[in-house]
């Protein structure tokens, strides 16, 4: 299936400091594009892959699982490591969980993590019933588009296939068990009003990682898709400061991005 306009992956070749951005469940690189472009303007090497089953139609997502999504970002990280001296991982929602697992599994190959409204678990009776209901019900209404900013739109599916949701539940439980292996500096930004991922998820992550360099920032003006919302500029500036503090070589302006 063709990729939805605007949902294409994004890559930019810059300095030897790379940043891997991971999008969320049922979303696409479009939710991270402004962030990626600002990083590119500063000269960093940037990669925003399109996860399998995403950016086309929800029926395609139904045929994929967490192993496919993680394998894609794992390949991108390895590719960045081949051409960069340092790599940072970052992500929104499920993408934050992907970024954290990359840090846990790759250790010193990841220099730091930026997580925006990271997911840690699926909550409530819905999640508990997924092992059974996924065989009885194909989809439920989508979760995309939780944005306070007027006129801002997220490219995401309007349906959530329950087979994929069940796989996400499995993945988040796996990542939760691996969080103590995360030792890298961590910048976590969470929205005070988030209708998709509760604050308890961020609290759980912060309580379980082994990182000693940890910064938590509460975003007062945004909802779940904060990277497209009213705090987007703050996310960008805070992440630039975070990466700049830890990177051995700061990004420089003046290179060209490719979509």
PDB file of C-alpha atoms in Angstrom:
ATOM      1  CA  UNK A   1       0.000   0.000   0.000  1.00  0.00           C
ATOM      2  CA  UNK A   2       1.228   3.538  -0.722  1.00  0.00           C
ATOM      3  CA  UNK A   3       2.339   5.625   2.234  1.00  0.00           C
ATOM      4  CA  UNK A   4      -0.053   8.392   3.235  1.00  0.00           C
ATOM      5  CA  UNK A   5       1.140  11.843   2.114  1.00  0.00           C
ATOM      6  CA  UNK A   6       3.167  13.352   4.937  1.00  0.00           C
ATOM      7  CA  UNK A   7       3.745  10.033   6.693  1.00  0.00           C
ATOM      8  CA  UNK A   8       6.992   9.219   4.902  1.00  0.00           C
ATOM      9  CA  UNK A   9      10.181   8.365   6.812  1.00  0.00           C
ATOM     10  CA  UNK A  10      12.720  11.143   7.210  1.00  0.00           C
ATOM     11  CA  UNK A  11      16.523  10.995   7.016  1.00  0.00           C
ATOM     12  CA  UNK A  12      19.198  13.674   7.163  1.00  0.00           C
ATOM     13  CA  UNK A  13      22.948  13.273   6.949  1.00  0.00           C
ATOM     14  CA  UNK A  14      24.746  15.724   9.202  1.00  0.00           C
ATOM     15  CA  UNK A  15      27.491  15.576  11.821  1.00  0.00           C
ATOM     16  CA  UNK A  16      28.806  12.560  13.708  1.00  0.00           C
ATOM     17  CA  UNK A  17      26.113  13.068  16.340  1.00  0.00           C
ATOM     18  CA  UNK A  18      22.978  11.153  15.376  1.00  0.00           C
ATOM     19  CA  UNK A  19      19.429  11.229  16.694  1.00  0.00           C
ATOM     20  CA  UNK A  20      16.927   8.422  16.144  1.00  0.00           C
ATOM     21  CA  UNK A  21      13.298   9.528  16.564  1.00  0.00           C
ATOM     22  CA  UNK A  22      10.598   6.862  17.051  1.00  0.00           C
ATOM     23  CA  UNK A  23       6.918   7.596  16.398  1.00  0.00           C
ATOM     24  CA  UNK A  24       3.955   6.228  18.300  1.00  0.00           C
ATOM     25  CA  UNK A  25       1.437   3.417  17.901  1.00  0.00           C
ATOM     26  CA  UNK A  26      -0.900   4.000  14.914  1.00  0.00           C
ATOM     27  CA  UNK A  27       0.991   7.248  14.147  1.00  0.00           C
ATOM     28  CA  UNK A  28       3.740   8.104  11.676  1.00  0.00           C
ATOM     29  CA  UNK A  29       6.931  10.185  11.270  1.00  0.00           C
ATOM     30  CA  UNK A  30       4.676  13.179  10.572  1.00  0.00           C
ATOM     31  CA  UNK A  31       4.148  13.605  14.322  1.00  0.00           C
ATOM     32  CA  UNK A  32       7.907  14.090  14.722  1.00  0.00           C
ATOM     33  CA  UNK A  33       8.722  15.938  11.512  1.00  0.00           C
ATOM     34  CA  UNK A  34       9.030  19.483  12.959  1.00  0.00           C
ATOM     35  CA  UNK A  35      11.327  18.143  15.694  1.00  0.00           C
ATOM     36  CA  UNK A  36      13.413  16.216  13.178  1.00  0.00           C
ATOM     37  CA  UNK A  37      13.763  19.210  10.878  1.00  0.00           C
ATOM     38  CA  UNK A  38      14.954  21.454  13.707  1.00  0.00           C
ATOM     39  CA  UNK A  39      17.556  18.872  14.695  1.00  0.00           C
ATOM     40  CA  UNK A  40      18.638  18.722  11.068  1.00  0.00           C
ATOM     41  CA  UNK A  41      18.913  22.513  10.904  1.00  0.00           C
ATOM     42  CA  UNK A  42      21.377  22.288  13.798  1.00  0.00           C
ATOM     43  CA  UNK A  43      23.392  19.848  11.729  1.00  0.00           C
ATOM     44  CA  UNK A  44      22.688  16.584  13.504  1.00  0.00           C
ATOM     45  CA  UNK A  45      22.301  13.343  11.590  1.00  0.00           C
ATOM     46  CA  UNK A  46      18.611  12.434  11.991  1.00  0.00           C
ATOM     47  CA  UNK A  47      16.564   9.328  11.265  1.00  0.00           C
ATOM     48  CA  UNK A  48      12.801   8.963  11.654  1.00  0.00           C
ATOM     49  CA  UNK A  49      11.798   5.517  10.347  1.00  0.00           C
ATOM     50  CA  UNK A  50       8.263   4.530   9.426  1.00  0.00           C
ATOM     51  CA  UNK A  51       7.346   1.526  11.546  1.00  0.00           C
ATOM     52  CA  UNK A  52       5.937  -1.543   9.740  1.00  0.00           C
ATOM     53  CA  UNK A  53       2.158  -1.469   9.396  1.00  0.00           C
ATOM     54  CA  UNK A  54       1.998   2.280   9.957  1.00  0.00           C
ATOM     55  CA  UNK A  55       1.403   5.212   7.636  1.00  0.00           C
ATOM     56  CA  UNK A  56      -0.791   3.307   5.177  1.00  0.00           C
ATOM     57  CA  UNK A  57      -4.063   1.771   6.443  1.00  0.00           C
ATOM     58  CA  UNK A  58      -5.023   0.128   9.705  1.00  0.00           C
ATOM     59  CA  UNK A  59      -5.472  -3.253   8.025  1.00  0.00           C
ATOM     60  CA  UNK A  60      -1.694  -3.335   7.490  1.00  0.00           C
ATOM     61  CA  UNK A  61      -1.027  -2.732  11.178  1.00  0.00           C
ATOM     62  CA  UNK A  62      -3.155  -5.749  12.045  1.00  0.00           C
ATOM     63  CA  UNK A  63      -0.581  -7.989  10.330  1.00  0.00           C
ATOM     64  CA  UNK A  64       2.399  -6.703  12.342  1.00  0.00           C
ATOM     65  CA  UNK A  65       3.579  -6.899  15.942  1.00  0.00           C
ATOM     66  CA  UNK A  66       6.080  -5.434  18.353  1.00  0.00           C
ATOM     67  CA  UNK A  67       8.906  -7.570  16.987  1.00  0.00           C
ATOM     68  CA  UNK A  68       8.485  -5.857  13.603  1.00  0.00           C
ATOM     69  CA  UNK A  69       8.349  -2.348  15.103  1.00  0.00           C
ATOM     70  CA  UNK A  70      11.363  -2.881  17.325  1.00  0.00           C
ATOM     71  CA  UNK A  71      13.382  -4.545  14.555  1.00  0.00           C
ATOM     72  CA  UNK A  72      12.929  -1.445  12.402  1.00  0.00           C
ATOM     73  CA  UNK A  73      14.286   0.989  14.990  1.00  0.00           C
ATOM     74  CA  UNK A  74      17.042  -1.463  15.942  1.00  0.00           C
ATOM     75  CA  UNK A  75      18.209  -1.524  12.305  1.00  0.00           C
ATOM     76  CA  UNK A  76      18.121   2.267  12.154  1.00  0.00           C
ATOM     77  CA  UNK A  77      20.171   2.551  15.334  1.00  0.00           C
ATOM     78  CA  UNK A  78      22.802   0.189  13.982  1.00  0.00           C
ATOM     79  CA  UNK A  79      22.948   2.159  10.740  1.00  0.00           C
ATOM     80  CA  UNK A  80      23.401   5.409  12.664  1.00  0.00           C
ATOM     81  CA  UNK A  81      26.148   3.869  14.767  1.00  0.00           C
ATOM     82  CA  UNK A  82      27.994   2.923  11.570  1.00  0.00           C
ATOM     83  CA  UNK A  83      28.277   6.580  10.561  1.00  0.00           C
ATOM     84  CA  UNK A  84      28.074   8.484  13.851  1.00  0.00           C
ATOM     85  CA  UNK A  85      30.349   8.633  16.883  1.00  0.00           C
ATOM     86  CA  UNK A  86      27.372   9.222  19.181  1.00  0.00           C
ATOM     87  CA  UNK A  87      23.682   8.376  18.896  1.00  0.00           C
ATOM     88  CA  UNK A  88      20.715   9.536  20.973  1.00  0.00           C
ATOM     89  CA  UNK A  89      17.326   7.832  20.927  1.00  0.00           C
ATOM     90  CA  UNK A  90      14.045   9.690  21.321  1.00  0.00           C
ATOM     91  CA  UNK A  91      10.363   9.013  20.875  1.00  0.00           C
ATOM     92  CA  UNK A  92       6.736   9.850  21.474  1.00  0.00           C
ATOM     93  CA  UNK A  93       4.367   7.505  23.335  1.00  0.00           C
ATOM     94  CA  UNK A  94       5.155   3.944  22.180  1.00  0.00           C
ATOM     95  CA  UNK A  95       8.128   5.539  20.466  1.00  0.00           C
ATOM     96  CA  UNK A  96       9.384   6.530  23.903  1.00  0.00           C
ATOM     97  CA  UNK A  97       9.198   2.878  24.964  1.00  0.00           C
ATOM     98  CA  UNK A  98      11.088   1.889  21.814  1.00  0.00           C
ATOM     99  CA  UNK A  99      13.765   4.495  22.578  1.00  0.00           C
ATOM    100  CA  UNK A 100      14.117   3.190  26.127  1.00  0.00           C
ATOM    101  CA  UNK A 101      14.443  -0.418  24.990  1.00  0.00           C
ATOM    102  CA  UNK A 102      17.149   0.568  22.517  1.00  0.00           C
ATOM    103  CA  UNK A 103      19.029   2.161  25.400  1.00  0.00           C
ATOM    104  CA  UNK A 104      18.562  -0.921  27.574  1.00  0.00           C
ATOM    105  CA  UNK A 105      19.722  -3.340  24.882  1.00  0.00           C
ATOM    106  CA  UNK A 106      22.539  -1.296  23.287  1.00  0.00           C
ATOM    107  CA  UNK A 107      24.089   0.194  26.409  1.00  0.00           C
ATOM    108  CA  UNK A 108      26.988   2.564  25.646  1.00  0.00           C
ATOM    109  CA  UNK A 109      26.031   2.740  21.961  1.00  0.00           C
ATOM    110  CA  UNK A 110      23.206   5.060  23.085  1.00  0.00           C
ATOM    111  CA  UNK A 111      24.405   8.327  24.654  1.00  0.00           C
ATOM    112  CA  UNK A 112      21.058   9.530  25.987  1.00  0.00           C
ATOM    113  CA  UNK A 113      17.278   9.190  25.741  1.00  0.00           C
ATOM    114  CA  UNK A 114      14.510  11.749  25.223  1.00  0.00           C
ATOM    115  CA  UNK A 115      11.003  10.431  25.922  1.00  0.00           C
ATOM    116  CA  UNK A 116       7.831  12.454  25.320  1.00  0.00           C
ATOM    117  CA  UNK A 117       4.691  11.089  27.003  1.00  0.00           C
ATOM    118  CA  UNK A 118       6.215   7.609  27.001  1.00  0.00           C
ATOM    119  CA  UNK A 119       3.885   4.634  27.323  1.00  0.00           C
ATOM    120  CA  UNK A 120       4.561   2.008  29.970  1.00  0.00           C
ATOM    121  CA  UNK A 121       1.403  -0.095  30.003  1.00  0.00           C
ATOM    122  CA  UNK A 122      -2.138  -0.401  28.676  1.00  0.00           C
ATOM    123  CA  UNK A 123      -4.604   0.283  31.440  1.00  0.00           C
ATOM    124  CA  UNK A 124      -7.982  -0.966  32.615  1.00  0.00           C
ATOM    125  CA  UNK A 125     -10.337  -3.783  31.714  1.00  0.00           C
ATOM    126  CA  UNK A 126      -9.711  -3.165  28.017  1.00  0.00           C
ATOM    127  CA  UNK A 127      -6.083  -4.218  28.349  1.00  0.00           C
ATOM    128  CA  UNK A 128      -6.861  -7.180  30.589  1.00  0.00           C
ATOM    129  CA  UNK A 129      -9.414  -8.525  28.133  1.00  0.00           C
ATOM    130  CA  UNK A 130      -7.244  -8.196  25.011  1.00  0.00           C
ATOM    131  CA  UNK A 131      -6.054 -11.822  24.961  1.00  0.00           C
ATOM    132  CA  UNK A 132      -9.699 -12.855  24.424  1.00  0.00           C
ATOM    133  CA  UNK A 133     -11.417  -9.868  22.799  1.00  0.00           C
ATOM    134  CA  UNK A 134      -8.852  -9.618  19.983  1.00  0.00           C
ATOM    135  CA  UNK A 135     -10.324 -12.856  18.635  1.00  0.00           C
ATOM    136  CA  UNK A 136     -13.868 -11.516  18.838  1.00  0.00           C
ATOM    137  CA  UNK A 137     -13.538  -7.849  17.826  1.00  0.00           C
ATOM    138  CA  UNK A 138     -11.305  -6.646  15.000  1.00  0.00           C
ATOM    139  CA  UNK A 139     -10.911  -2.971  15.910  1.00  0.00           C
ATOM    140  CA  UNK A 140     -11.812  -0.173  18.302  1.00  0.00           C
ATOM    141  CA  UNK A 141     -11.840   3.601  17.662  1.00  0.00           C
ATOM    142  CA  UNK A 142      -8.459   5.205  17.104  1.00  0.00           C
ATOM    143  CA  UNK A 143      -6.327   7.148  19.581  1.00  0.00           C
ATOM    144  CA  UNK A 144      -4.655   9.580  17.168  1.00  0.00           C
ATOM    145  CA  UNK A 145      -5.079  13.330  17.323  1.00  0.00           C
ATOM    146  CA  UNK A 146      -5.052  14.141  21.048  1.00  0.00           C
ATOM    147  CA  UNK A 147      -3.834  17.725  20.475  1.00  0.00           C
ATOM    148  CA  UNK A 148      -4.912  20.963  22.161  1.00  0.00           C
ATOM    149  CA  UNK A 149      -3.552  23.312  19.491  1.00  0.00           C
ATOM    150  CA  UNK A 150      -6.271  24.492  17.144  1.00  0.00           C
ATOM    151  CA  UNK A 151      -5.722  23.390  13.563  1.00  0.00           C
ATOM    152  CA  UNK A 152      -2.957  20.895  14.370  1.00  0.00           C
ATOM    153  CA  UNK A 153      -3.561  17.461  12.855  1.00  0.00           C
ATOM    154  CA  UNK A 154      -1.820  14.145  13.408  1.00  0.00           C
ATOM    155  CA  UNK A 155      -1.692  11.620  10.582  1.00  0.00           C
ATOM    156  CA  UNK A 156      -2.823   8.435  12.282  1.00  0.00           C
ATOM    157  CA  UNK A 157      -5.332   5.617  11.983  1.00  0.00           C
ATOM    158  CA  UNK A 158      -8.954   6.095  12.972  1.00  0.00           C
ATOM    159  CA  UNK A 159      -9.152   2.440  14.041  1.00  0.00           C
ATOM    160  CA  UNK A 160      -6.942   0.344  16.316  1.00  0.00           C
ATOM    161  CA  UNK A 161      -6.690  -3.343  15.363  1.00  0.00           C
ATOM    162  CA  UNK A 162      -6.841  -5.381  18.541  1.00  0.00           C
ATOM    163  CA  UNK A 163      -4.244  -7.932  17.443  1.00  0.00           C
ATOM    164  CA  UNK A 164      -1.738  -5.070  17.227  1.00  0.00           C
ATOM    165  CA  UNK A 165      -2.940  -3.617  20.540  1.00  0.00           C
ATOM    166  CA  UNK A 166      -2.369  -6.997  22.182  1.00  0.00           C
ATOM    167  CA  UNK A 167       1.165  -7.046  20.802  1.00  0.00           C
ATOM    168  CA  UNK A 168       1.749  -3.532  22.124  1.00  0.00           C
ATOM    169  CA  UNK A 169       0.590  -4.685  25.571  1.00  0.00           C
ATOM    170  CA  UNK A 170       3.116  -7.525  25.442  1.00  0.00           C
ATOM    171  CA  UNK A 171       5.876  -5.169  24.348  1.00  0.00           C
ATOM    172  CA  UNK A 172       5.248  -2.619  27.086  1.00  0.00           C
ATOM    173  CA  UNK A 173       5.373  -5.343  29.733  1.00  0.00           C
ATOM    174  CA  UNK A 174       8.693  -6.511  28.270  1.00  0.00           C
ATOM    175  CA  UNK A 175      10.152  -2.997  28.314  1.00  0.00           C
ATOM    176  CA  UNK A 176       9.013  -2.450  31.891  1.00  0.00           C
ATOM    177  CA  UNK A 177      11.132  -5.419  32.953  1.00  0.00           C
ATOM    178  CA  UNK A 178      14.145  -4.019  31.112  1.00  0.00           C
ATOM    179  CA  UNK A 179      13.976  -0.451  32.470  1.00  0.00           C
ATOM    180  CA  UNK A 180      16.582  -1.112  35.209  1.00  0.00           C
ATOM    181  CA  UNK A 181      19.069  -1.701  32.365  1.00  0.00           C
ATOM    182  CA  UNK A 182      18.639   1.912  31.226  1.00  0.00           C
ATOM    183  CA  UNK A 183      21.611   3.824  32.681  1.00  0.00           C
ATOM    184  CA  UNK A 184      21.939   6.638  30.148  1.00  0.00           C
ATOM    185  CA  UNK A 185      20.971  10.267  30.815  1.00  0.00           C
ATOM    186  CA  UNK A 186      17.210  10.627  30.423  1.00  0.00           C
ATOM    187  CA  UNK A 187      15.073  13.633  29.534  1.00  0.00           C
ATOM    188  CA  UNK A 188      11.389  12.877  30.055  1.00  0.00           C
ATOM    189  CA  UNK A 189       8.721  15.385  29.036  1.00  0.00           C
ATOM    190  CA  UNK A 190       5.088  14.711  29.852  1.00  0.00           C
ATOM    191  CA  UNK A 191       1.872  16.604  29.277  1.00  0.00           C
ATOM    192  CA  UNK A 192      -0.172  17.497  32.323  1.00  0.00           C
ATOM    193  CA  UNK A 193      -3.343  16.796  30.310  1.00  0.00           C
ATOM    194  CA  UNK A 194      -2.906  13.600  28.332  1.00  0.00           C
ATOM    195  CA  UNK A 195      -5.967  11.632  27.246  1.00  0.00           C
ATOM    196  CA  UNK A 196      -3.998   8.646  25.966  1.00  0.00           C
ATOM    197  CA  UNK A 197      -1.130   7.940  28.388  1.00  0.00           C
ATOM    198  CA  UNK A 198      -1.599   8.760  32.096  1.00  0.00           C
ATOM    199  CA  UNK A 199       1.051  10.429  34.238  1.00  0.00           C
ATOM    200  CA  UNK A 200       1.441   7.133  36.103  1.00  0.00           C
ATOM    201  CA  UNK A 201       3.356   5.744  33.121  1.00  0.00           C
ATOM    202  CA  UNK A 202       6.050   8.411  33.353  1.00  0.00           C
ATOM    203  CA  UNK A 203       6.233   7.979  37.119  1.00  0.00           C
ATOM    204  CA  UNK A 204       6.705   4.231  36.699  1.00  0.00           C
ATOM    205  CA  UNK A 205       9.485   4.720  34.146  1.00  0.00           C
ATOM    206  CA  UNK A 206      11.305   7.244  36.332  1.00  0.00           C
ATOM    207  CA  UNK A 207      11.079   4.900  39.317  1.00  0.00           C
ATOM    208  CA  UNK A 208      12.547   1.926  37.439  1.00  0.00           C
ATOM    209  CA  UNK A 209      15.382   3.240  35.273  1.00  0.00           C
ATOM    210  CA  UNK A 210      18.908   3.170  36.702  1.00  0.00           C
ATOM    211  CA  UNK A 211      19.863   6.514  35.161  1.00  0.00           C
ATOM    212  CA  UNK A 212      21.370   9.027  37.570  1.00  0.00           C
ATOM    213  CA  UNK A 213      21.161  11.974  35.147  1.00  0.00           C
ATOM    214  CA  UNK A 214      17.376  12.414  34.905  1.00  0.00           C
ATOM    215  CA  UNK A 215      15.298  15.467  34.028  1.00  0.00           C
ATOM    216  CA  UNK A 216      11.491  15.521  34.091  1.00  0.00           C
ATOM    217  CA  UNK A 217       9.597  18.416  32.520  1.00  0.00           C
ATOM    218  CA  UNK A 218       5.830  18.890  32.732  1.00  0.00           C
ATOM    219  CA  UNK A 219       4.246  20.394  29.612  1.00  0.00           C
ATOM    220  CA  UNK A 220       1.377  22.639  30.663  1.00  0.00           C
ATOM    221  CA  UNK A 221      -0.168  23.500  27.286  1.00  0.00           C
ATOM    222  CA  UNK A 222      -0.229  20.230  25.387  1.00  0.00           C
ATOM    223  CA  UNK A 223      -2.020  16.909  25.247  1.00  0.00           C
ATOM    224  CA  UNK A 224      -0.647  13.557  24.152  1.00  0.00           C
ATOM    225  CA  UNK A 225       0.817  14.467  20.754  1.00  0.00           C
ATOM    226  CA  UNK A 226       2.896  17.207  22.341  1.00  0.00           C
ATOM    227  CA  UNK A 227       5.376  17.233  19.453  1.00  0.00           C
ATOM    228  CA  UNK A 228       2.674  18.867  17.292  1.00  0.00           C
ATOM    229  CA  UNK A 229       1.067  20.828  20.105  1.00  0.00           C
ATOM    230  CA  UNK A 230       1.615  24.138  21.875  1.00  0.00           C
ATOM    231  CA  UNK A 231       4.733  22.930  23.702  1.00  0.00           C
ATOM    232  CA  UNK A 232       6.445  21.636  20.553  1.00  0.00           C
ATOM    233  CA  UNK A 233       9.047  24.417  20.572  1.00  0.00           C
ATOM    234  CA  UNK A 234       9.889  23.707  24.195  1.00  0.00           C
ATOM    235  CA  UNK A 235      10.379  20.012  23.453  1.00  0.00           C
ATOM    236  CA  UNK A 236      12.729  20.921  20.637  1.00  0.00           C
ATOM    237  CA  UNK A 237      14.732  23.444  22.662  1.00  0.00           C
ATOM    238  CA  UNK A 238      14.996  21.191  25.720  1.00  0.00           C
ATOM    239  CA  UNK A 239      16.139  18.257  23.602  1.00  0.00           C
ATOM    240  CA  UNK A 240      18.693  20.419  21.789  1.00  0.00           C
ATOM    241  CA  UNK A 241      20.082  21.579  25.123  1.00  0.00           C
ATOM    242  CA  UNK A 242      20.121  17.996  26.445  1.00  0.00           C
ATOM    243  CA  UNK A 243      21.918  16.592  23.410  1.00  0.00           C
ATOM    244  CA  UNK A 244      24.246  19.589  23.214  1.00  0.00           C
ATOM    245  CA  UNK A 245      25.290  19.073  26.830  1.00  0.00           C
ATOM    246  CA  UNK A 246      26.112  15.413  26.291  1.00  0.00           C
ATOM    247  CA  UNK A 247      27.437  15.388  22.736  1.00  0.00           C
ATOM    248  CA  UNK A 248      31.174  15.593  22.150  1.00  0.00           C
ATOM    249  CA  UNK A 249      30.498  17.511  18.932  1.00  0.00           C
ATOM    250  CA  UNK A 250      27.608  19.989  18.687  1.00  0.00           C
ATOM    251  CA  UNK A 251      25.521  20.225  15.527  1.00  0.00           C
ATOM    252  CA  UNK A 252      26.117  23.025  13.085  1.00  0.00           C
ATOM    253  CA  UNK A 253      23.672  24.675  10.750  1.00  0.00           C
ATOM    254  CA  UNK A 254      23.866  24.475   7.014  1.00  0.00           C
ATOM    255  CA  UNK A 255      23.319  20.901   5.738  1.00  0.00           C
ATOM    256  CA  UNK A 256      20.412  19.668   3.639  1.00  0.00           C
ATOM    257  CA  UNK A 257      17.616  17.331   4.714  1.00  0.00           C
ATOM    258  CA  UNK A 258      15.972  14.667   2.609  1.00  0.00           C
ATOM    259  CA  UNK A 259      12.568  13.159   3.142  1.00  0.00           C
TER     260      UNK A 259
END
